[in-house]
Each structure stands twice: as C-alpha cells, then as structure tokens.
DNA sequence: TCGATGTCTAATGTCGACATTCGACAGATG
DNA sequence: CATCTGTCGAATGTCGACATTAGACATCGA
C-alpha cells in the first residue's frame, strides 16, 4: 500500500517546492493563482489552499489584495532566521541532552565524520543529507511539541529557500569542527555550552549565507 | 480616517476571537464552515480563508477531510507552549538588553508597581493589560523579525486560548516579584540571568495554568 | 459474539463565474 | 516640473453548486 492519495492542494505545495528547489522561482516572483491553476489544470481553489500552507511555513509572502510572492530577504533577515533556528534548537538539545544513549552519541560522532568525508569529496547533496540526519537526531529527544513545530517549520523554510547556497558553505574542517563541538558539549552535559555552540553554529551558517546572497 | 475596511475573512477571524474570549467555544468544538457561513450571512470561501489564518496562529486544529477544531491541550502541552514563549522572549530581551534607556527601565518598574496594585484590587483586566504592555516594551528592542513573528503568534495563541485562566493566576506579591526580577536582571545587564528569569517566569505561568486546567 | 463489509450522511474539497480592489499610467492642474 | 486625479487592466476576494470523503451505523457471516 504505497499509494498515498494526495489532495490537489498537497500536489500544488509539492509543485512549488520543486519550482523553488530547481531555481525556477526567484525571490520577488509573484505566484499568480490563475496562472498556476492553468498550468496544473485545476481551479484556483486548491491553489489558494496551497498558498495558505506555504505562507504558514514562511515560504511565501502574502500581500492582501495584491498577491503571493517568493520572499526577498535582506542579509540581516537571513541571519535572523538562522539565529532563531539556533535559539530553538539550542533549547531543544539542551533540555533533553540527558536522554541520549551512548549509541546515539556514537551515531552523532559517526555522522560528523561522514559529513567531513563527503565535504572533502565535494558531495554536497550527501553533506546536506547527513547534516539533516545529524540535526534530526540531535533534537529527537525533545518532546516539546510547540517548540518542535516552530523548529520544523523554520527548518523547512531555510532548507528550501537557501538550499542553493548550502553547497558553497563549508570547508571540510569547518563543518567537522562545528558539529564536533556540539557533540562534545552534549557528551559533557554542559547545558550552557550546548546552547552556546548550537546557537553559534546557526549564526555562523546564517552569516555565511547572508554573505553569499548579499 | 478611522474607518478600516475589513475583508470578510478578517471579520470571521475577529468573530471567532470573540467566540473564544467569551467562552462560547470550548476545546474540542468543531467549527463547521457551513454553519459559520450561515450565521454570518456569507459564503464558505471567506470562512475557509479565516480558518487558515486561525490555524496558522495555532488557534484552530485542522484535520484534513474532517474539519477544524478548537484545540484540546494536555497540561504538558500548555507548559510546553509557555516554555517556548519563554525561550523566545528570553532571547529577544537578552539580545537587545543594552538598548534600553533609563526612561524605559523606569517605565518597566512603574508597570510592575501598577500590576501589583491592580492585582491587589483584583482588577484582572488591568493586570492583563499592564502585563501585556510590560512584555511588549520588554521585547520592543529586539529587531529579529523572524523571532518576533513566532513570539507574536504564540502570544496571541496563549492570550486567546487561556485568557479565561489568567484572572486566577497570581497573588499580588508573586506577580510583582516575578516581573521585578526580570527588570533587575535587565538593569544588571546580566545576559545569562535575563534568559533564566524570563524562562522561569513563563514556565511557572504555564505550570499554574496547566494545574488549573488539568 | 465479534469482526469485516456495505451504505448513508454530513462535512470538507473543488469548481467556474462574478465582484472588488490594488497599482500603473495618462492627463489635468498648479 | 511636480503632484494630483481618474481610468483601466489584471490580480485577488467571494459566491453558489457539485464532487468527494471520513466516520457512523447497520448488516452480514464465521
């Protein structure tokens, strides 16, 4: 039973994700309901439904009576978004750091090594995937539904809108070093340090991307 | 020029706010589009638009193909929501605490005194309003748009969904003491302390409400 | 008896058409 | 020349009707 029925709305959302990830949509572009509806052979109703979801996840800017636009971020706003992710993830990791098993810590260390290795080989896709796995595991012990909701949304937003820059982000030593610092702080169960290094990780990531984008 | 034209959608949103604040809607209730449309004399389209906005702000739970419901929170979820607010506000205040003028610090202290005074008189409405002003001023120096967006949304959600409990929350000494601690930490420019006391304030608030509700 | 299956209903999902509004541009006005 | 105003087009906002589906209930069979 692999067939998952999707509503038109969901298909539209996926469609826009693809358009963003393949750079067919750029910051400032307007998503015209009529046009999208024509292109997908459906009516405007599900397009509008999809827009609301995209807006909710921060992937689309809405201007009443005018339309929906791919957001344009200033360098500072990029930094702000990553900073916010860091604040949320920092707390998530810190608040549940006692719950990691030794196997999971090992896993985190292995992922770090893999990431470095992929970075050396310039296999950016795998760097990103491994990084995703790392951060997912890192926050997996947190059970604050509200906080995770925001973390996930922000994660999706940053992933989709800035995916194109991630390849240029790190040298292999930087990416390894940063993640190693996080693992070390968790191993040490140093609450203050955990929040500090996680935040730092995201602020630096955001700054780098803001630099590239600006 | 005080007349602000509102779209039907906005009127629906306001209508639901009112229903929630006046306890005409309770956790678990379904918001049926057809019924709301009839009651307001409009079609389902703007009702659906309004639902999306309410969902985005966390005031309504959406179940695909089933409907929209007033959320039911477990005590733990209530605590989680307040905790998250504390994490966000704690960072907001901490990151911009150097920007407060002495006049603004004075204002914060005055608001604390007023709050205490209203609490003594059991004037709950004014306690809440003054408290709102206090926290608004507290985060006003933060310019992280992304973080403030989440803070505001969460604020609205907690305000509207748990408004009914706020009256029972504090004794006058508690409410004064808690807010005084925050002001003191800001005056001292003690970054770690600021985050700690702000978080503590919200965790305790959330716990109290969870206790009442549970 | 109890679980699987069929049917029904009330709610959401989608449609195409019409109403309304924002923003651009041309022309009037000082 | 700058600014104000009116018109116009293209986009969103709203409508009423129809399509589809989740969940409740009745039915059937081991």
CSV table of C-alpha atoms (C1' of nucleotides) in Angstrom, one decimal:
chain,number,residue,atom,x,y,z
A,1,UNK,CA,0.0,0.0,0.0
A,2,UNK,CA,2.5,2.6,-1.2
A,3,UNK,CA,-0.1,4.7,-2.9
A,4,UNK,CA,-0.8,7.8,-0.9
A,5,UNK,CA,-3.7,9.8,-2.2
A,6,UNK,CA,-2.9,13.4,-2.2
A,7,UNK,CA,-5.3,16.2,-2.4
A,8,UNK,CA,-4.8,18.8,-5.2
A,9,UNK,CA,-3.6,21.2,-2.5
A,10,UNK,CA,-0.8,19.0,-1.5
A,11,UNK,CA,0.2,18.5,-5.1
A,12,UNK,CA,0.4,22.2,-5.5
A,13,UNK,CA,2.5,22.6,-2.4
A,14,UNK,CA,4.9,19.9,-3.8
A,15,UNK,CA,4.9,21.6,-7.1
A,16,UNK,CA,6.0,24.9,-5.7
A,17,UNK,CA,8.7,23.2,-3.6
A,18,UNK,CA,10.1,21.8,-6.8
A,19,UNK,CA,9.9,25.1,-8.5
A,20,UNK,CA,11.9,26.6,-5.7
A,21,UNK,CA,14.5,23.8,-5.4
A,22,UNK,CA,15.2,23.9,-9.1
A,23,UNK,CA,15.5,27.7,-9.1
A,24,UNK,CA,12.6,28.2,-11.4
A,25,UNK,CA,11.2,30.6,-8.9
A,26,UNK,CA,13.3,33.5,-7.6
A,27,UNK,CA,12.9,35.9,-4.7
A,28,UNK,CA,10.3,38.6,-5.6
A,29,UNK,CA,8.5,36.4,-8.1
A,30,UNK,CA,4.7,36.5,-7.9
A,31,UNK,CA,2.8,33.3,-7.7
A,32,UNK,CA,-0.3,34.1,-9.7
A,33,UNK,CA,-3.2,31.9,-8.8
A,34,UNK,CA,-4.8,32.0,-12.3
A,35,UNK,CA,-1.5,31.1,-14.0
A,36,UNK,CA,-0.7,28.2,-11.6
A,37,UNK,CA,-4.3,26.9,-11.9
A,38,UNK,CA,-4.0,26.9,-15.7
A,39,UNK,CA,-0.6,25.2,-15.7
A,40,UNK,CA,-1.8,22.5,-13.3
A,41,UNK,CA,-5.1,22.1,-15.0
A,42,UNK,CA,-7.1,22.7,-11.8
A,43,UNK,CA,-9.2,25.5,-10.4
A,44,UNK,CA,-7.9,28.4,-8.2
A,45,UNK,CA,-9.5,27.0,-5.0
A,46,UNK,CA,-6.8,24.4,-4.3
A,47,UNK,CA,-4.1,26.8,-5.4
A,48,UNK,CA,-5.3,29.2,-2.7
A,49,UNK,CA,-5.4,26.4,-0.2
A,50,UNK,CA,-1.8,25.6,-1.0
A,51,UNK,CA,-0.7,29.3,-0.8
A,52,UNK,CA,-2.0,29.4,2.8
A,53,UNK,CA,0.1,26.4,3.7
A,54,UNK,CA,3.2,27.9,2.0
A,55,UNK,CA,2.6,31.2,3.8
A,56,UNK,CA,2.3,29.4,7.1
A,57,UNK,CA,5.6,27.8,6.6
A,58,UNK,CA,7.2,31.1,5.6
A,59,UNK,CA,7.9,30.1,2.0
A,60,UNK,CA,5.6,32.7,0.5
A,61,UNK,CA,4.9,36.3,1.4
A,62,UNK,CA,1.3,37.4,1.2
A,63,UNK,CA,0.1,40.9,0.4
A,64,UNK,CA,-3.6,41.3,0.7
A,65,UNK,CA,-5.5,42.2,-2.5
A,66,UNK,CA,-2.2,42.0,-4.3
A,67,UNK,CA,-0.8,38.5,-4.4
A,68,UNK,CA,1.6,35.9,-3.2
A,69,UNK,CA,5.4,36.4,-3.6
A,70,UNK,CA,8.5,34.5,-3.1
A,71,UNK,CA,10.1,36.3,-0.2
A,72,UNK,CA,13.1,38.6,-0.6
A,73,UNK,CA,15.4,38.5,2.4
A,74,UNK,CA,17.9,41.1,3.4
A,75,UNK,CA,21.2,39.7,4.7
A,76,UNK,CA,20.1,40.6,8.2
A,77,UNK,CA,16.9,38.7,7.8
A,78,UNK,CA,18.7,35.7,6.7
A,79,UNK,CA,20.9,35.9,9.8
A,80,UNK,CA,17.8,36.4,11.9
A,81,UNK,CA,16.1,33.3,10.6
A,82,UNK,CA,19.2,31.1,11.3
A,83,UNK,CA,19.6,32.7,14.7
A,84,UNK,CA,16.1,31.9,15.6
A,85,UNK,CA,16.6,28.3,14.5
A,86,UNK,CA,19.7,28.2,16.7
A,87,UNK,CA,17.8,29.6,19.7
A,88,UNK,CA,15.1,27.0,19.3
A,89,UNK,CA,17.3,24.0,18.6
A,90,UNK,CA,19.8,25.1,21.3
A,91,UNK,CA,17.0,24.9,23.8
A,92,UNK,CA,15.6,21.6,22.4
A,93,UNK,CA,19.0,19.9,22.6
A,94,UNK,CA,19.9,21.4,26.0
A,95,UNK,CA,16.6,20.5,27.6
A,96,UNK,CA,16.8,16.8,26.6
A,97,UNK,CA,20.5,16.2,26.5
A,98,UNK,CA,20.5,13.8,29.4
A,99,UNK,CA,18.4,11.4,27.4
A,100,UNK,CA,21.0,10.5,24.8
A,101,UNK,CA,22.3,6.9,24.9
A,102,UNK,CA,25.9,6.2,24.3
A,103,UNK,CA,24.9,4.6,21.0
A,104,UNK,CA,23.3,7.8,19.9
A,105,UNK,CA,26.3,9.8,20.9
A,106,UNK,CA,28.4,7.4,18.8
A,107,UNK,CA,26.0,7.9,15.9
A,108,UNK,CA,26.3,11.6,16.2
A,109,UNK,CA,30.1,11.3,16.1
A,110,UNK,CA,29.9,9.0,13.1
A,111,UNK,CA,27.7,11.4,11.2
A,112,UNK,CA,30.2,14.1,11.8
A,113,UNK,CA,33.0,12.0,10.3
A,114,UNK,CA,30.8,11.2,7.4
A,115,UNK,CA,29.9,14.8,6.8
A,116,UNK,CA,33.6,15.7,6.8
A,117,UNK,CA,34.3,12.9,4.3
A,118,UNK,CA,31.5,14.0,2.0
A,119,UNK,CA,32.7,17.6,2.3
A,120,UNK,CA,36.2,16.6,1.2
A,121,UNK,CA,34.7,14.8,-1.8
A,122,UNK,CA,32.5,17.9,-2.5
A,123,UNK,CA,29.5,15.6,-2.5
A,124,UNK,CA,27.2,18.4,-1.4
A,125,UNK,CA,24.0,16.5,-1.5
A,126,UNK,CA,25.3,13.9,0.9
A,127,UNK,CA,26.7,16.6,3.2
A,128,UNK,CA,23.3,18.1,3.4
A,129,UNK,CA,21.5,14.8,3.9
A,130,UNK,CA,24.0,13.8,6.6
A,131,UNK,CA,23.7,17.1,8.2
A,132,UNK,CA,19.9,16.8,8.2
A,133,UNK,CA,20.2,13.4,9.9
A,134,UNK,CA,22.6,14.9,12.5
A,135,UNK,CA,20.3,17.7,13.5
A,136,UNK,CA,17.2,15.5,13.4
A,137,UNK,CA,18.8,13.1,15.9
A,138,UNK,CA,20.0,16.0,18.0
A,139,UNK,CA,16.5,17.3,18.6
A,140,UNK,CA,14.8,13.9,18.6
A,141,UNK,CA,14.9,13.7,22.4
A,142,UNK,CA,13.0,16.9,22.9
A,143,UNK,CA,9.3,16.4,23.4
A,144,UNK,CA,8.1,20.0,23.4
A,145,UNK,CA,5.5,19.8,20.6
A,146,UNK,CA,5.1,23.5,20.4
A,147,UNK,CA,8.8,24.2,20.1
A,148,UNK,CA,9.4,21.4,17.6
A,149,UNK,CA,6.6,22.7,15.4
A,150,UNK,CA,8.4,26.0,15.1
A,151,UNK,CA,11.7,24.3,14.6
A,152,UNK,CA,10.4,22.1,11.8
A,153,UNK,CA,8.7,25.0,10.0
A,154,UNK,CA,11.8,27.1,10.2
A,155,UNK,CA,13.9,24.2,9.1
A,156,UNK,CA,11.8,23.6,6.0
A,157,UNK,CA,11.9,27.3,5.2
A,158,UNK,CA,15.6,27.6,5.5
A,159,UNK,CA,16.2,24.4,3.6
A,160,UNK,CA,14.0,25.2,0.7
A,161,UNK,CA,14.8,28.9,0.3
A,162,UNK,CA,18.5,28.6,0.8
A,163,UNK,CA,19.2,25.2,-0.4
A,164,UNK,CA,21.1,26.6,-3.4
A,165,UNK,CA,23.7,28.1,-1.2
A,166,UNK,CA,24.4,25.2,1.0
A,167,UNK,CA,26.9,23.7,-1.3
A,168,UNK,CA,29.2,26.6,-1.0
A,169,UNK,CA,29.0,26.8,2.7
A,170,UNK,CA,31.7,24.9,4.4
A,171,UNK,CA,35.2,23.7,4.1
A,172,UNK,CA,35.6,20.2,5.5
A,173,UNK,CA,37.4,21.2,8.6
A,174,UNK,CA,34.9,23.9,9.4
A,175,UNK,CA,31.9,21.6,9.1
A,176,UNK,CA,33.5,18.8,11.1
A,177,UNK,CA,34.8,21.2,13.8
A,178,UNK,CA,31.4,22.9,14.3
A,179,UNK,CA,29.5,19.7,14.6
A,180,UNK,CA,32.2,18.1,16.8
A,181,UNK,CA,31.9,21.0,19.2
A,182,UNK,CA,28.2,20.3,19.5
A,183,UNK,CA,28.7,16.6,20.2
A,184,UNK,CA,31.4,17.4,22.7
A,185,UNK,CA,29.1,19.7,24.6
A,186,UNK,CA,26.4,17.1,24.7
A,187,UNK,CA,28.8,14.5,25.9
A,188,UNK,CA,29.9,16.8,28.7
A,189,UNK,CA,26.3,17.5,29.5
A,190,UNK,CA,27.2,21.1,29.8
A,191,UNK,CA,23.9,22.9,29.5
A,192,UNK,CA,25.2,26.4,29.0
A,193,UNK,CA,27.8,25.2,26.5
A,194,UNK,CA,25.2,23.3,24.5
A,195,UNK,CA,23.1,26.3,23.9
A,196,UNK,CA,26.1,28.4,23.1
A,197,UNK,CA,27.6,26.2,20.5
A,198,UNK,CA,24.3,25.3,18.8
A,199,UNK,CA,23.4,29.0,18.5
A,200,UNK,CA,26.9,29.8,17.3
A,201,UNK,CA,26.7,27.1,14.7
A,202,UNK,CA,23.5,28.6,13.2
A,203,UNK,CA,24.6,32.2,13.5
A,204,UNK,CA,27.7,31.4,11.6
A,205,UNK,CA,25.8,29.4,9.0
A,206,UNK,CA,23.4,32.3,8.5
A,207,UNK,CA,26.1,34.8,8.3
A,208,UNK,CA,27.9,32.8,5.6
A,209,UNK,CA,24.7,32.5,3.5
A,210,UNK,CA,23.9,36.2,4.0
A,211,UNK,CA,27.4,37.0,2.8
A,212,UNK,CA,26.9,34.9,-0.4
A,213,UNK,CA,23.4,36.2,-1.0
A,214,UNK,CA,24.3,39.8,-0.3
B,1,UNK,CA,-9.9,58.4,8.6
B,2,UNK,CA,-10.7,55.9,11.3
B,3,UNK,CA,-12.6,53.6,9.0
B,4,UNK,CA,-10.6,50.5,8.3
B,5,UNK,CA,-12.2,48.4,5.6
B,6,UNK,CA,-12.1,44.8,6.5
B,7,UNK,CA,-12.4,41.9,4.3
B,8,UNK,CA,-15.0,39.2,5.2
B,9,UNK,CA,-12.1,36.9,6.2
B,10,UNK,CA,-10.9,39.4,8.8
B,11,UNK,CA,-14.4,39.7,10.2
B,12,UNK,CA,-14.6,36.0,10.5
B,13,UNK,CA,-11.3,35.9,12.4
B,14,UNK,CA,-12.5,38.6,14.8
B,15,UNK,CA,-15.8,36.8,15.2
B,16,UNK,CA,-14.0,33.6,16.2
B,17,UNK,CA,-11.7,35.5,18.6
B,18,UNK,CA,-14.8,36.9,20.3
B,19,UNK,CA,-16.4,33.4,20.5
B,20,UNK,CA,-13.3,32.1,22.2
B,21,UNK,CA,-12.9,35.0,24.6
B,22,UNK,CA,-16.5,34.9,25.7
B,23,UNK,CA,-16.3,31.1,26.2
B,24,UNK,CA,-18.9,30.4,23.5
B,25,UNK,CA,-16.4,27.9,22.0
B,26,UNK,CA,-14.7,25.2,24.0
B,27,UNK,CA,-11.8,22.9,23.4
B,28,UNK,CA,-12.8,20.1,21.1
B,29,UNK,CA,-15.6,22.1,19.4
B,30,UNK,CA,-15.8,21.8,15.7
B,31,UNK,CA,-16.0,25.0,13.6
B,32,UNK,CA,-18.3,23.9,10.8
B,33,UNK,CA,-17.9,26.0,7.7
B,34,UNK,CA,-21.4,25.7,6.6
B,35,UNK,CA,-22.8,26.7,9.9
B,36,UNK,CA,-20.5,29.7,10.4
B,37,UNK,CA,-21.3,30.8,6.8
B,38,UNK,CA,-25.0,30.7,7.5
B,39,UNK,CA,-24.6,32.5,10.8
B,40,UNK,CA,-22.6,35.3,9.3
B,41,UNK,CA,-24.6,35.5,6.1
B,42,UNK,CA,-21.7,34.9,3.8
B,43,UNK,CA,-20.4,32.0,1.7
B,44,UNK,CA,-17.9,29.4,2.8
B,45,UNK,CA,-15.0,30.8,0.9
B,46,UNK,CA,-14.0,33.6,3.4
B,47,UNK,CA,-14.8,31.2,6.2
B,48,UNK,CA,-12.1,28.9,4.9
B,49,UNK,CA,-9.7,31.7,4.4
B,50,UNK,CA,-10.2,32.7,8.0
B,51,UNK,CA,-9.7,29.1,9.2
B,52,UNK,CA,-6.3,29.1,7.5
B,53,UNK,CA,-5.3,32.2,9.4
B,54,UNK,CA,-6.5,30.8,12.7
B,55,UNK,CA,-4.7,27.6,12.0
B,56,UNK,CA,-1.5,29.5,11.3
B,57,UNK,CA,-1.8,31.2,14.6
B,58,UNK,CA,-2.4,28.0,16.5
B,59,UNK,CA,-5.9,28.8,17.5
B,60,UNK,CA,-7.5,26.1,15.5
B,61,UNK,CA,-6.6,22.5,14.8
B,62,UNK,CA,-7.1,21.2,11.3
B,63,UNK,CA,-7.9,17.6,10.4
B,64,UNK,CA,-7.9,17.0,6.6
B,65,UNK,CA,-11.3,16.0,5.2
B,66,UNK,CA,-12.8,16.2,8.7
B,67,UNK,CA,-12.8,19.7,9.9
B,68,UNK,CA,-11.5,22.5,12.1
B,69,UNK,CA,-11.5,22.1,15.8
B,70,UNK,CA,-10.7,24.2,18.9
B,71,UNK,CA,-7.5,22.6,20.2
B,72,UNK,CA,-7.5,20.5,23.3
B,73,UNK,CA,-4.3,20.8,25.2
B,74,UNK,CA,-2.9,18.4,27.7
B,75,UNK,CA,-1.3,20.0,30.8
B,76,UNK,CA,2.1,19.2,29.4
B,77,UNK,CA,1.3,20.9,26.1
B,78,UNK,CA,0.2,24.0,28.0
B,79,UNK,CA,3.5,24.1,29.8
B,80,UNK,CA,5.4,23.5,26.5
B,81,UNK,CA,3.7,26.4,24.9
B,82,UNK,CA,4.5,28.8,27.7
B,83,UNK,CA,8.0,27.4,27.9
B,84,UNK,CA,8.6,28.1,24.2
B,85,UNK,CA,7.3,31.6,24.6
B,86,UNK,CA,9.8,32.0,27.4
B,87,UNK,CA,12.7,30.7,25.3
B,88,UNK,CA,11.9,33.1,22.5
B,89,UNK,CA,11.2,36.1,24.7
B,90,UNK,CA,14.2,35.3,26.9
B,91,UNK,CA,16.5,35.5,23.9
B,92,UNK,CA,14.7,38.6,22.5
B,93,UNK,CA,15.2,40.5,25.7
B,94,UNK,CA,18.7,39.3,26.3
B,95,UNK,CA,20.0,40.1,22.8
B,96,UNK,CA,18.8,43.6,22.9
B,97,UNK,CA,19.0,44.5,26.6
B,98,UNK,CA,21.8,47.0,26.1
B,99,UNK,CA,19.4,49.2,24.2
B,100,UNK,CA,17.1,50.2,27.0
B,101,UNK,CA,17.2,53.8,28.1
B,102,UNK,CA,16.9,54.7,31.7
B,103,UNK,CA,13.4,56.1,31.0
B,104,UNK,CA,12.4,52.7,29.6
B,105,UNK,CA,13.7,50.9,32.6
B,106,UNK,CA,11.8,53.3,34.8
B,107,UNK,CA,8.7,52.6,32.8
B,108,UNK,CA,9.2,48.8,33.3
B,109,UNK,CA,9.4,49.4,37.0
B,110,UNK,CA,6.3,51.6,37.0
B,111,UNK,CA,4.4,49.0,35.1
B,112,UNK,CA,5.4,46.4,37.7
B,113,UNK,CA,4.1,48.6,40.5
B,114,UNK,CA,0.9,49.2,38.7
B,115,UNK,CA,0.4,45.5,38.1
B,116,UNK,CA,0.8,44.8,41.7
B,117,UNK,CA,-1.7,47.5,42.6
B,118,UNK,CA,-4.2,46.1,40.1
B,119,UNK,CA,-3.7,42.6,41.5
B,120,UNK,CA,-4.4,43.8,45.0
B,121,UNK,CA,-7.6,45.3,43.7
B,122,UNK,CA,-8.4,42.1,41.8
B,123,UNK,CA,-8.8,44.2,38.7
B,124,UNK,CA,-7.8,41.3,36.4
B,125,UNK,CA,-8.4,43.0,33.2
B,126,UNK,CA,-6.0,45.8,34.0
B,127,UNK,CA,-3.4,43.3,35.3
B,128,UNK,CA,-3.5,41.6,32.0
B,129,UNK,CA,-3.4,44.8,30.0
B,130,UNK,CA,-0.5,46.2,32.1
B,131,UNK,CA,1.3,42.8,31.8
B,132,UNK,CA,0.9,43.0,28.1
B,133,UNK,CA,2.4,46.4,28.0
B,134,UNK,CA,5.3,45.3,30.2
B,135,UNK,CA,6.2,42.4,27.9
B,136,UNK,CA,5.7,44.4,24.7
B,137,UNK,CA,8.1,47.0,25.9
B,138,UNK,CA,10.5,44.3,27.0
B,139,UNK,CA,10.8,42.8,23.6
B,140,UNK,CA,10.5,46.0,21.7
B,141,UNK,CA,14.2,46.5,21.4
B,142,UNK,CA,14.7,43.2,19.6
B,143,UNK,CA,14.8,43.6,15.8
B,144,UNK,CA,14.9,39.9,14.8
B,145,UNK,CA,11.8,39.8,12.6
B,146,UNK,CA,11.7,36.0,12.4
B,147,UNK,CA,11.8,35.6,16.2
B,148,UNK,CA,9.3,38.3,16.8
B,149,UNK,CA,6.9,36.7,14.3
B,150,UNK,CA,6.9,33.5,16.4
B,151,UNK,CA,6.7,35.4,19.6
B,152,UNK,CA,3.7,37.3,18.5
B,153,UNK,CA,1.9,34.3,17.2
B,154,UNK,CA,2.5,32.4,20.3
B,155,UNK,CA,1.5,35.4,22.4
B,156,UNK,CA,-1.8,35.6,20.6
B,157,UNK,CA,-2.5,31.9,20.9
B,158,UNK,CA,-1.8,31.8,24.6
B,159,UNK,CA,-3.7,35.0,25.2
B,160,UNK,CA,-6.8,33.9,23.5
B,161,UNK,CA,-6.9,30.3,24.5
B,162,UNK,CA,-6.0,30.7,28.1
B,163,UNK,CA,-7.4,34.2,28.8
B,164,UNK,CA,-10.0,32.7,31.0
B,165,UNK,CA,-7.5,31.4,33.5
B,166,UNK,CA,-5.3,34.5,33.8
B,167,UNK,CA,-7.5,36.0,36.4
B,168,UNK,CA,-6.8,33.2,38.8
B,169,UNK,CA,-3.1,33.2,38.2
B,170,UNK,CA,-1.2,35.4,40.7
B,171,UNK,CA,-1.2,36.8,44.1
B,172,UNK,CA,0.0,40.3,44.1
B,173,UNK,CA,3.3,39.5,45.6
B,174,UNK,CA,4.0,36.8,43.1
B,175,UNK,CA,3.2,38.9,40.1
B,176,UNK,CA,5.3,41.8,41.3
B,177,UNK,CA,8.2,39.7,42.4
B,178,UNK,CA,8.5,37.8,39.1
B,179,UNK,CA,8.4,40.9,37.0
B,180,UNK,CA,10.7,42.8,39.3
B,181,UNK,CA,13.3,40.0,38.9
B,182,UNK,CA,13.2,40.5,35.2
B,183,UNK,CA,13.7,44.2,35.4
B,184,UNK,CA,16.5,43.7,37.8
B,185,UNK,CA,18.3,41.3,35.5
B,186,UNK,CA,18.0,43.8,32.7
B,187,UNK,CA,19.3,46.6,34.8
B,188,UNK,CA,22.2,44.5,35.7
B,189,UNK,CA,22.8,43.6,32.1
B,190,UNK,CA,23.3,40.1,33.2
B,191,UNK,CA,22.7,38.1,29.9
B,192,UNK,CA,22.5,34.7,31.5
B,193,UNK,CA,20.3,35.8,34.3
B,194,UNK,CA,17.9,37.6,31.9
B,195,UNK,CA,17.3,34.4,29.9
B,196,UNK,CA,17.0,32.4,33.1
B,197,UNK,CA,14.4,34.6,34.8
B,198,UNK,CA,12.3,35.2,31.7
B,199,UNK,CA,12.1,31.5,31.0
B,200,UNK,CA,11.3,30.8,34.6
B,201,UNK,CA,8.5,33.3,34.5
B,202,UNK,CA,6.8,31.6,31.7
B,203,UNK,CA,7.4,28.1,32.9
B,204,UNK,CA,5.8,29.0,36.2
B,205,UNK,CA,2.9,30.7,34.5
B,206,UNK,CA,2.4,27.7,32.2
B,207,UNK,CA,2.6,25.3,35.1
B,208,UNK,CA,0.0,27.3,37.0
B,209,UNK,CA,-2.4,27.3,34.1
B,210,UNK,CA,-1.8,23.6,33.4
B,211,UNK,CA,-2.7,23.0,37.1
B,212,UNK,CA,-5.9,24.9,36.9
B,213,UNK,CA,-6.9,23.4,33.5
B,214,UNK,CA,-5.9,19.8,34.5
C,1,DT,C1',-20.5,-12.6,19.9
C,2,DC,C1',-17.4,-10.2,17.2
C,3,DG,C1',-15.1,-8.5,13.3
C,4,DA,C1',-15.4,-7.4,8.3
C,5,DT,C1',-18.1,-5.2,5.0
C,6,DG,C1',-21.7,-2.1,2.8
C,7,DT,C1',-24.3,2.1,2.9
C,8,DC,C1',-25.5,6.6,4.2
C,9,DT,C1',-24.8,11.3,5.6
C,10,DA,C1',-22.8,15.3,6.7
C,11,DA,C1',-18.9,17.6,6.4
C,12,DT,C1',-14.8,19.2,3.6
C,13,DG,C1',-12.6,19.6,-1.3
C,14,DT,C1',-13.1,21.6,-5.8
C,15,DC,C1',-15.2,24.1,-9.5
C,16,DG,C1',-16.3,28.1,-12.8
C,17,DA,C1',-18.2,32.7,-12.7
C,18,DC,C1',-18.7,37.2,-10.9
C,19,DA,C1',-17.4,41.2,-7.7
C,20,DT,C1',-14.0,44.0,-5.9
C,21,DT,C1',-9.6,46.2,-5.3
C,22,DC,C1',-4.7,47.5,-6.0
C,23,DG,C1',-1.3,49.6,-8.8
C,24,DA,C1',0.1,51.7,-13.1
C,25,DC,C1',-0.3,55.2,-16.3
C,26,DA,C1',-2.1,59.1,-18.7
C,27,DG,C1',-3.8,63.5,-18.5
C,28,DA,C1',-5.2,67.7,-15.9
C,29,DT,C1',-3.7,71.2,-12.8
C,30,DG,C1',-1.0,74.3,-10.0
D,1,DC,C1',8.2,70.2,-13.2
D,2,DA,C1',5.8,68.0,-9.5
D,3,DT,C1',1.6,66.3,-8.0
D,4,DC,C1',-3.0,65.1,-8.0
D,5,DT,C1',-6.9,62.6,-10.1
D,6,DG,C1',-9.4,59.4,-12.9
D,7,DT,C1',-9.4,55.5,-15.7
D,8,DC,C1',-8.2,50.8,-16.8
D,9,DG,C1',-6.5,46.1,-16.5
D,10,DA,C1',-5.1,42.3,-14.0
D,11,DA,C1',-5.0,40.2,-10.0
D,12,DT,C1',-7.3,38.6,-5.7
D,13,DG,C1',-11.9,38.2,-2.9
D,14,DT,C1',-16.3,36.0,-2.9
D,15,DC,C1',-20.1,33.3,-4.4
D,16,DG,C1',-23.3,29.1,-5.0
D,17,DA,C1',-23.3,24.4,-6.8
D,18,DC,C1',-21.3,20.0,-7.3
D,19,DA,C1',-17.7,16.1,-6.1
D,20,DT,C1',-15.6,13.5,-2.9
D,21,DT,C1',-14.5,11.5,1.5
D,22,DA,C1',-14.3,10.3,6.7
D,23,DG,C1',-17.0,8.4,10.2
D,24,DA,C1',-21.2,6.4,12.0
D,25,DC,C1',-24.3,2.9,11.7
D,26,DA,C1',-26.5,-1.2,10.1
D,27,DT,C1',-25.8,-5.7,8.1
D,28,DC,C1',-23.6,-10.0,7.2
D,29,DG,C1',-21.1,-14.1,8.0
D,30,DA,C1',-17.6,-17.1,10.7
